[in-house]
């Protein structure tokens, strides 16, 4: 990222990084599994036209510190995000999560209801649709040719930094994590963004999540693969900003 600045603070003993750009009311971007802040530069640029954007690096991801035993499950990611939001006095801001980041923000809204005012979940994981880590990998490989070529090297850099062991443990924890009762505890306005060319998270999965979150709405983006935040940043930003204006946020 060339605009904005890095912000590093200690959270639970770990140096935690976020990239900050723009002015106005804040919105926080939470990356997907193994992903890093630099992979969301195109989306952050679009959102920063109207908002102050914080692109958060979860522990063990991007420029944030992690340790061997942490994080290795989704509750670790959620608890750290909650502590980071509190540390920066960002309680009650809108949260935008991509893929596993979408699952994390939904989990946070259910378990820490005071910490978010709205959710935008882009291609969210969250139900046991993927029966194994192997199946998830196969779907990601099929989706890869649909992604923007310019994301390949930044993505590989992020995955290498996160590490195979951590990514596998987090992926395995997805299989039984999200349940109907948990989704039903989400009370903030929720927007689900569905890429119609996504081979990883299918449209029926997004509809299933919608059925369990009261009053959640879906917006579809034609031609968008799993990495819709990078391939279609203008559409994601447009739906996000429109949704937040409708909610008076």
Coordinates of C-alpha atoms in Angstrom, one line a residue:
X1 CA 0.0 0.0 0.0
X2 CA 1.4 3.4 -0.9
X3 CA -1.2 5.7 0.7
X4 CA -2.0 5.8 4.4
X5 CA 0.1 4.6 7.3
X6 CA 0.9 1.6 9.4
X7 CA -0.4 1.4 13.0
X8 CA 1.2 -1.1 15.4
X9 CA -0.1 -1.7 18.9
X10 CA 0.4 -4.4 21.5
X11 CA -2.6 -6.7 22.0
X12 CA -2.4 -9.5 24.5
X13 CA 1.3 -9.4 24.3
X14 CA 1.5 -9.5 20.5
X15 CA 2.5 -6.7 18.2
X16 CA -0.6 -6.1 16.0
X17 CA -0.5 -4.3 12.7
X18 CA -3.2 -2.5 10.7
X19 CA -3.0 -0.3 7.6
X20 CA -5.0 2.9 8.0
X21 CA -6.1 5.2 5.1
X22 CA -8.8 7.8 4.4
X23 CA -10.9 10.1 6.6
X24 CA -14.4 10.0 8.1
X25 CA -16.3 7.3 10.0
X26 CA -14.3 4.1 10.5
X27 CA -14.7 0.7 9.0
X28 CA -12.5 -2.3 9.7
X29 CA -11.5 -4.9 7.1
X30 CA -10.8 -8.4 8.5
X31 CA -8.8 -10.7 6.1
X32 CA -9.4 -14.3 5.2
X33 CA -7.5 -17.4 6.1
X34 CA -3.7 -16.8 5.6
X35 CA -4.4 -13.4 4.0
X36 CA -2.8 -10.1 4.9
X37 CA -3.6 -6.4 4.8
X38 CA -1.7 -5.8 1.6
X39 CA -4.1 -8.1 -0.3
X40 CA -7.0 -5.6 0.4
X41 CA -5.3 -2.5 -0.9
X42 CA -7.7 -2.1 -3.9
X43 CA -10.8 -2.4 -1.7
X44 CA -9.3 -0.1 1.0
X45 CA -8.7 2.5 -1.7
X46 CA -12.3 2.5 -2.8
X47 CA -13.7 2.6 0.8
X48 CA -11.4 5.4 1.8
X49 CA -13.2 7.7 -0.6
X50 CA -15.8 8.0 2.1
X51 CA -14.4 6.3 5.2
X52 CA -11.4 5.9 7.4
X53 CA -10.4 2.4 6.7
X54 CA -8.5 0.1 9.1
X55 CA -7.1 -3.0 7.4
X56 CA -6.4 -5.3 10.3
X57 CA -3.8 -8.1 10.3
X58 CA -4.9 -10.9 12.6
X59 CA -2.2 -12.5 14.8
X60 CA 0.2 -14.6 12.7
X61 CA -1.0 -12.9 9.5
X62 CA 0.5 -10.1 7.6
X63 CA 2.7 -7.9 9.7
X64 CA 1.1 -9.0 13.0
X65 CA 3.0 -11.2 15.4
X66 CA 1.9 -14.7 16.2
X67 CA 3.3 -17.6 18.2
X68 CA 3.3 -21.4 17.5
X69 CA 0.2 -22.2 19.6
X70 CA -1.7 -19.0 18.8
X71 CA -3.9 -18.5 16.9
X72 CA -4.8 -22.0 15.9
X73 CA -8.7 -21.8 16.2
X74 CA -11.3 -19.3 15.3
X75 CA -12.1 -18.3 18.8
X76 CA -8.5 -17.2 19.1
X77 CA -9.0 -14.9 16.1
X78 CA -12.3 -13.6 17.4
X79 CA -11.0 -12.9 20.9
X80 CA -7.9 -11.1 19.5
X81 CA -10.0 -8.9 17.2
X82 CA -12.3 -8.0 20.1
X83 CA -9.2 -7.0 22.2
X84 CA -7.8 -5.0 19.3
X85 CA -11.0 -3.1 18.7
X86 CA -11.2 -2.3 22.4
X87 CA -7.5 -1.3 22.5
X88 CA -8.1 1.3 19.6
X89 CA -11.5 2.5 21.0
X90 CA -13.2 1.2 17.8
X91 CA -16.1 -0.4 19.7
X92 CA -19.3 -0.3 17.7
X93 CA -17.8 0.2 14.2
X94 CA -18.9 -1.6 11.0
X95 CA -16.8 -4.7 10.2
X96 CA -16.1 -6.1 6.8
X97 CA -14.8 -9.6 6.7
X98 CA -13.7 -11.7 3.7
X99 CA -14.0 -15.5 3.7
X100 CA -12.8 -16.7 7.1
X101 CA -12.8 -13.1 8.1
X102 CA -16.5 -13.1 7.5
X103 CA -16.9 -16.0 9.8
X104 CA -14.8 -14.2 12.4
X105 CA -16.9 -11.0 12.4
X106 CA -20.1 -13.0 12.6
X107 CA -18.7 -14.9 15.6
X108 CA -17.6 -11.6 17.1
X109 CA -21.1 -10.1 16.7
X110 CA -22.6 -13.1 18.4
X111 CA -20.2 -13.2 21.3
X112 CA -19.3 -9.5 21.7
X113 CA -22.5 -7.7 20.6
X114 CA -21.3 -4.3 21.7
X115 CA -18.2 -4.3 19.4
X116 CA -19.9 -4.0 16.0
X117 CA -22.6 -1.8 14.5
X118 CA -23.0 -3.7 11.2
X119 CA -21.4 -6.6 9.4
X120 CA -20.4 -6.9 5.7
X121 CA -19.4 -10.6 5.1
X122 CA -17.9 -11.2 1.7
X123 CA -18.0 -14.9 0.6
X124 CA -18.1 -15.9 4.3
X125 CA -17.2 -19.3 5.5
X126 CA -19.3 -20.5 8.4
X127 CA -21.2 -23.7 7.8
X128 CA -19.8 -27.2 7.4
X129 CA -20.1 -27.1 3.6
X130 CA -16.4 -28.0 3.1
X131 CA -16.1 -31.5 4.6
X132 CA -12.4 -31.6 4.7
X133 CA -9.3 -29.4 4.4
X134 CA -8.5 -31.4 1.2
X135 CA -11.8 -30.4 -0.4
X136 CA -11.2 -26.7 0.5
X137 CA -7.8 -26.8 -1.1
X138 CA -9.2 -28.4 -4.3
X139 CA -11.9 -25.7 -4.5
X140 CA -9.3 -23.0 -4.0
X141 CA -7.2 -24.5 -6.8
X142 CA -10.2 -24.5 -9.1
X143 CA -10.9 -20.9 -8.2
X144 CA -7.3 -19.7 -8.7
X145 CA -7.5 -19.1 -12.5
X146 CA -10.5 -16.7 -11.9
X147 CA -8.5 -14.5 -9.6
X148 CA -6.5 -11.4 -10.7
X149 CA -3.0 -12.4 -11.7
X150 CA -1.6 -9.4 -9.8
X151 CA -2.8 -11.0 -6.5
X152 CA -0.7 -14.2 -7.0
X153 CA 2.6 -13.0 -5.6
X154 CA 1.1 -10.9 -2.7
X155 CA -1.1 -13.9 -1.8
X156 CA 1.8 -16.4 -1.8
X157 CA 3.8 -14.0 0.4
X158 CA 1.0 -13.8 2.8
X159 CA 0.5 -17.6 2.9
X160 CA 4.2 -18.3 3.4
X161 CA 4.3 -15.9 6.3
X162 CA 1.2 -17.4 7.9
X163 CA 2.5 -20.9 7.5
X164 CA 0.9 -24.2 6.5
X165 CA 0.5 -25.5 10.1
X166 CA -1.5 -22.5 11.2
X167 CA -3.6 -22.4 8.1
X168 CA -4.5 -26.1 8.3
X169 CA -5.4 -25.8 12.0
X170 CA -7.7 -22.8 11.4
X171 CA -9.2 -24.5 8.3
X172 CA -10.0 -27.6 10.3
X173 CA -11.6 -25.6 13.0
X174 CA -14.1 -24.2 10.5
X175 CA -15.7 -27.6 10.0
X176 CA -17.8 -27.5 13.2
X177 CA -17.5 -23.9 14.3
X178 CA -20.6 -22.0 13.0
X179 CA -24.0 -23.3 14.0
X180 CA -27.6 -22.0 13.6
X181 CA -27.9 -20.9 17.3
X182 CA -24.7 -18.9 17.0
X183 CA -25.8 -17.2 13.9
X184 CA -29.2 -16.5 15.5
X185 CA -27.5 -14.4 18.1
X186 CA -26.3 -11.8 15.6
X187 CA -28.5 -8.7 16.1
X188 CA -26.7 -6.0 14.0
X189 CA -27.5 -5.2 10.4
X190 CA -25.8 -7.8 8.2
X191 CA -24.9 -7.7 4.5
X192 CA -23.7 -10.9 2.8
X193 CA -21.9 -10.4 -0.5
X194 CA -22.0 -13.4 -2.9
X195 CA -19.6 -13.7 -5.9
X196 CA -21.5 -15.6 -8.6
X197 CA -18.3 -17.1 -10.0
X198 CA -17.0 -18.2 -6.5
X199 CA -16.1 -21.8 -6.6
X200 CA -15.2 -22.0 -2.9
X201 CA -18.3 -20.5 -1.3
X202 CA -21.4 -21.3 -3.3
X203 CA -24.5 -19.2 -3.4
X204 CA -26.5 -21.8 -1.5
X205 CA -24.0 -21.4 1.3
X206 CA -24.6 -17.7 1.5
X207 CA -28.4 -18.2 1.5
X208 CA -28.0 -20.8 4.3
X209 CA -26.2 -18.3 6.4
X210 CA -28.8 -15.6 5.6
X211 CA -31.6 -17.9 6.8
X212 CA -30.0 -18.1 10.2
X213 CA -29.2 -14.4 10.7
X214 CA -32.3 -12.3 11.4
X215 CA -32.9 -9.7 8.6
X216 CA -29.6 -10.4 6.8
X217 CA -29.6 -9.3 3.2
X218 CA -27.7 -10.6 0.2
X219 CA -26.2 -8.7 -2.7
X220 CA -24.8 -10.7 -5.7
X221 CA -21.8 -9.7 -7.8
X222 CA -21.8 -11.3 -11.3
X223 CA -18.5 -12.7 -12.4
X224 CA -16.8 -12.4 -9.0
X225 CA -14.7 -15.3 -7.8
X226 CA -13.8 -16.0 -4.2
X227 CA -11.3 -13.1 -4.1
X228 CA -14.1 -10.6 -4.9
X229 CA -12.6 -8.0 -2.6
X230 CA -9.6 -7.8 -5.0
X231 CA -11.2 -8.5 -8.4
X232 CA -14.3 -6.4 -7.8
X233 CA -13.3 -3.7 -5.3
X234 CA -15.6 -1.0 -6.7
X235 CA -18.7 -3.3 -6.5
X236 CA -17.9 -4.5 -3.0
X237 CA -17.2 -0.9 -1.8
X238 CA -20.4 0.4 -3.5
X239 CA -22.6 -2.2 -1.9
X240 CA -20.9 -1.7 1.4
X241 CA -21.2 2.1 1.5
X242 CA -24.8 2.0 0.3
X243 CA -25.7 -0.5 3.0
X244 CA -24.0 1.6 5.7
X245 CA -25.8 4.8 4.5
X246 CA -29.1 2.9 4.6
X247 CA -28.4 1.9 8.2
X248 CA -27.5 5.5 9.1
X249 CA -23.9 4.5 9.9

